[in-house]
Amino acid sequence: MIKTTPLQNALLAALLGSVALVGCKKKEETADNNSAPAATTPAEAPAPMTGAPPPMAASAVAVSAVTVGKTAAADKSVTTAALFAPKDDVIVSVKTDGAANNVTVGAKLTFQDGQVAGEQNATLNTSGAETTNITFKNANGWPAGKYRAEVMVDGKAAGTPQEFEVK
């Protein structure tokens, strides 16, 4: 199942609406190219745009590092951990560079059998280097096995996936 944000839904609705308008455009009648041009009337002012804003350019935020660990320091730094106990929190720390508003940074944990063990998003408003930590908790304990943490920025894979194990 693919999760979408309200912004993505709005952009999709705007795109589909514009395609529908273009498809419904009345075909103009063609006339003999040698005849005199028809009288023209002043053009009507275009209607104000409603609905979603036009699509934005690709995100200006890049992932510079992904770290998976158990605890975060006051500066949000996380020490890498490859081995976790079933009751440990799993923190996916994402360091980014760049400036942008309303950027979605997401993390997904996948179990060794391909099952998604958790997926979360955070909204980022930044004007430079930033660290975003996404914490996963499992009240029942994490099943033993190997996991993979993947990071996305605005729904697109970013950074290097990290692997860890629960014993």
mmCIF file of C-alpha atoms in Angstrom, residues 2-139:
data_model
loop_
_atom_site.group_PDB
_atom_site.id
_atom_site.type_symbol
_atom_site.label_atom_id
_atom_site.label_comp_id
_atom_site.label_asym_id
_atom_site.label_seq_id
_atom_site.Cartn_x
_atom_site.Cartn_y
_atom_site.Cartn_z
ATOM 1 C CA ILE A 2 1.393 3.385 -0.978
ATOM 2 C CA LYS A 3 0.857 6.232 1.472
ATOM 3 C CA THR A 4 0.353 9.683 0.017
ATOM 4 C CA THR A 5 0.414 13.083 1.610
ATOM 5 C CA PRO A 6 -2.366 15.666 1.257
ATOM 6 C CA LEU A 7 -0.030 17.712 -0.971
ATOM 7 C CA GLN A 8 0.521 14.747 -3.298
ATOM 8 C CA ASN A 9 -3.251 14.155 -3.451
ATOM 9 C CA ALA A 10 -3.873 17.825 -4.274
ATOM 10 C CA LEU A 11 -1.214 17.817 -6.993
ATOM 11 C CA LEU A 12 -2.679 14.653 -8.514
ATOM 12 C CA ALA A 13 -6.167 16.210 -8.491
ATOM 13 C CA ALA A 14 -4.830 19.348 -10.214
ATOM 14 C CA LEU A 15 -3.029 17.278 -12.847
ATOM 15 C CA LEU A 16 -6.110 15.168 -13.576
ATOM 16 C CA GLY A 17 -8.256 18.308 -13.751
ATOM 17 C CA SER A 18 -5.939 19.941 -16.285
ATOM 18 C CA VAL A 19 -5.858 16.796 -18.418
ATOM 19 C CA ALA A 20 -9.672 16.720 -18.376
ATOM 20 C CA LEU A 21 -9.851 20.392 -19.426
ATOM 21 C CA VAL A 22 -7.409 19.863 -22.292
ATOM 22 C CA GLY A 23 -9.356 16.788 -23.431
ATOM 23 C CA CYS A 24 -12.624 18.760 -23.456
ATOM 24 C CA LYS A 25 -11.240 21.703 -25.430
ATOM 25 C CA LYS A 26 -13.442 22.478 -28.418
ATOM 26 C CA LYS A 27 -11.728 21.872 -31.733
ATOM 27 C CA GLU A 28 -11.366 25.021 -33.795
ATOM 28 C CA GLU A 29 -12.749 24.956 -37.301
ATOM 29 C CA THR A 30 -10.126 25.198 -39.987
ATOM 30 C CA ALA A 31 -10.625 27.657 -42.826
ATOM 31 C CA ASP A 32 -8.989 28.189 -46.187
ATOM 32 C CA ASN A 33 -5.495 29.568 -45.496
ATOM 33 C CA ASN A 34 -5.788 31.977 -48.450
ATOM 34 C CA SER A 35 -8.888 33.728 -47.217
ATOM 35 C CA ALA A 36 -8.843 36.932 -45.200
ATOM 36 C CA PRO A 37 -8.534 36.513 -41.445
ATOM 37 C CA ALA A 38 -11.807 36.584 -39.560
ATOM 38 C CA ALA A 39 -12.629 39.568 -37.406
ATOM 39 C CA THR A 40 -11.423 39.083 -33.863
ATOM 40 C CA THR A 41 -12.827 40.223 -30.589
ATOM 41 C CA PRO A 42 -10.766 41.099 -27.556
ATOM 42 C CA ALA A 43 -9.708 38.019 -25.621
ATOM 43 C CA GLU A 44 -11.378 37.322 -22.321
ATOM 44 C CA ALA A 45 -9.222 37.502 -19.228
ATOM 45 C CA PRO A 46 -8.310 34.046 -17.981
ATOM 46 C CA ALA A 47 -10.253 32.821 -14.976
ATOM 47 C CA PRO A 48 -8.354 32.892 -11.704
ATOM 48 C CA MET A 49 -6.692 29.597 -10.835
ATOM 49 C CA THR A 50 -8.421 27.593 -8.148
ATOM 50 C CA GLY A 51 -7.510 24.321 -6.505
ATOM 51 C CA ALA A 52 -4.009 23.042 -5.912
ATOM 52 C CA PRO A 53 -0.916 25.088 -6.675
ATOM 53 C CA PRO A 54 1.257 24.050 -9.618
ATOM 54 C CA PRO A 55 3.751 21.245 -8.979
ATOM 55 C CA MET A 56 6.908 22.318 -7.199
ATOM 56 C CA ALA A 57 10.407 21.591 -8.414
ATOM 57 C CA ALA A 58 12.314 18.622 -7.028
ATOM 58 C CA SER A 59 13.200 18.904 -3.369
ATOM 59 C CA ALA A 60 16.201 21.070 -2.553
ATOM 60 C CA VAL A 61 16.983 18.811 0.414
ATOM 61 C CA ALA A 62 19.504 15.996 0.102
ATOM 62 C CA VAL A 63 20.200 13.225 2.603
ATOM 63 C CA SER A 64 23.844 13.253 3.684
ATOM 64 C CA ALA A 65 23.718 10.385 6.229
ATOM 65 C CA VAL A 66 21.378 7.763 7.661
ATOM 66 C CA THR A 67 22.155 6.193 11.053
ATOM 67 C CA VAL A 68 20.186 3.565 12.956
ATOM 68 C CA GLY A 69 20.627 3.449 16.730
ATOM 69 C CA LYS A 70 18.990 2.985 20.135
ATOM 70 C CA THR A 71 19.379 6.410 21.764
ATOM 71 C CA ALA A 72 19.767 10.010 20.638
ATOM 72 C CA ALA A 73 21.904 12.712 22.248
ATOM 73 C CA ALA A 74 20.676 16.271 22.884
ATOM 74 C CA ASP A 75 22.012 17.320 19.447
ATOM 75 C CA LYS A 76 19.932 14.478 17.869
ATOM 76 C CA SER A 77 23.069 12.502 17.010
ATOM 77 C CA VAL A 78 22.644 8.744 17.139
ATOM 78 C CA THR A 79 25.408 6.213 17.680
ATOM 79 C CA THR A 80 25.208 3.399 15.152
ATOM 80 C CA ALA A 81 23.919 0.107 16.492
ATOM 81 C CA ALA A 82 23.684 -3.066 14.441
ATOM 82 C CA LEU A 83 22.256 -5.277 17.200
ATOM 83 C CA PHE A 84 19.029 -4.555 19.099
ATOM 84 C CA ALA A 85 17.074 -6.270 21.867
ATOM 85 C CA PRO A 86 13.355 -6.904 21.229
ATOM 86 C CA LYS A 87 12.251 -4.070 23.579
ATOM 87 C CA ASP A 88 14.723 -1.449 22.238
ATOM 88 C CA ASP A 89 13.492 1.658 20.439
ATOM 89 C CA VAL A 90 14.777 1.878 16.864
ATOM 90 C CA ILE A 91 15.815 5.415 15.928
ATOM 91 C CA VAL A 92 16.411 6.249 12.277
ATOM 92 C CA SER A 93 18.463 9.435 12.213
ATOM 93 C CA VAL A 94 18.435 11.344 8.924
ATOM 94 C CA LYS A 95 20.954 14.129 8.310
ATOM 95 C CA THR A 96 19.950 16.482 5.516
ATOM 96 C CA ASP A 97 21.490 19.442 3.728
ATOM 97 C CA GLY A 98 19.660 22.140 1.811
ATOM 98 C CA ALA A 99 16.823 24.572 2.282
ATOM 99 C CA ALA A 100 13.123 23.867 1.794
ATOM 100 C CA ASN A 101 9.740 24.070 3.477
ATOM 101 C CA ASN A 102 7.219 21.281 3.963
ATOM 102 C CA VAL A 103 9.539 18.500 2.848
ATOM 103 C CA THR A 104 8.392 15.042 3.899
ATOM 104 C CA VAL A 105 11.162 12.879 5.335
ATOM 105 C CA GLY A 106 10.061 9.288 5.827
ATOM 106 C CA ALA A 107 11.555 6.106 7.213
ATOM 107 C CA LYS A 108 10.417 2.536 6.648
ATOM 108 C CA LEU A 109 11.513 -0.577 8.538
ATOM 109 C CA THR A 110 11.271 -3.837 6.621
ATOM 110 C CA PHE A 111 11.590 -7.262 8.227
ATOM 111 C CA GLN A 112 13.715 -9.979 6.582
ATOM 112 C CA ASP A 113 10.609 -11.577 4.999
ATOM 113 C CA GLY A 114 9.736 -8.302 3.214
ATOM 114 C CA GLN A 115 6.931 -7.371 5.624
ATOM 115 C CA VAL A 116 6.844 -3.677 6.572
ATOM 116 C CA ALA A 117 7.523 -3.486 10.320
ATOM 117 C CA GLY A 118 6.882 0.266 10.555
ATOM 118 C CA GLU A 119 6.644 3.412 8.468
ATOM 119 C CA GLN A 120 6.594 7.034 9.642
ATOM 120 C CA ASN A 121 6.939 10.505 8.150
ATOM 121 C CA ALA A 122 8.078 13.851 9.486
ATOM 122 C CA THR A 123 7.665 17.291 7.910
ATOM 123 C CA LEU A 124 10.869 19.274 7.585
ATOM 124 C CA ASN A 125 11.243 23.063 7.310
ATOM 125 C CA THR A 126 14.928 23.850 7.048
ATOM 126 C CA SER A 127 17.340 26.475 5.851
ATOM 127 C CA GLY A 128 20.480 24.346 6.095
ATOM 128 C CA ALA A 129 21.937 21.230 7.679
ATOM 129 C CA GLU A 130 19.418 19.441 9.882
ATOM 130 C CA THR A 131 19.003 16.118 11.682
ATOM 131 C CA THR A 132 15.585 14.488 11.869
ATOM 132 C CA ASN A 133 15.091 11.452 14.110
ATOM 133 C CA ILE A 134 12.223 9.063 13.520
ATOM 134 C CA THR A 135 11.638 6.687 16.440
ATOM 135 C CA PHE A 136 9.968 3.306 16.097
ATOM 136 C CA LYS A 137 8.602 1.514 19.179
ATOM 137 C CA ASN A 138 7.032 -1.923 19.438
ATOM 138 C CA ALA A 139 5.144 -2.506 22.707
#
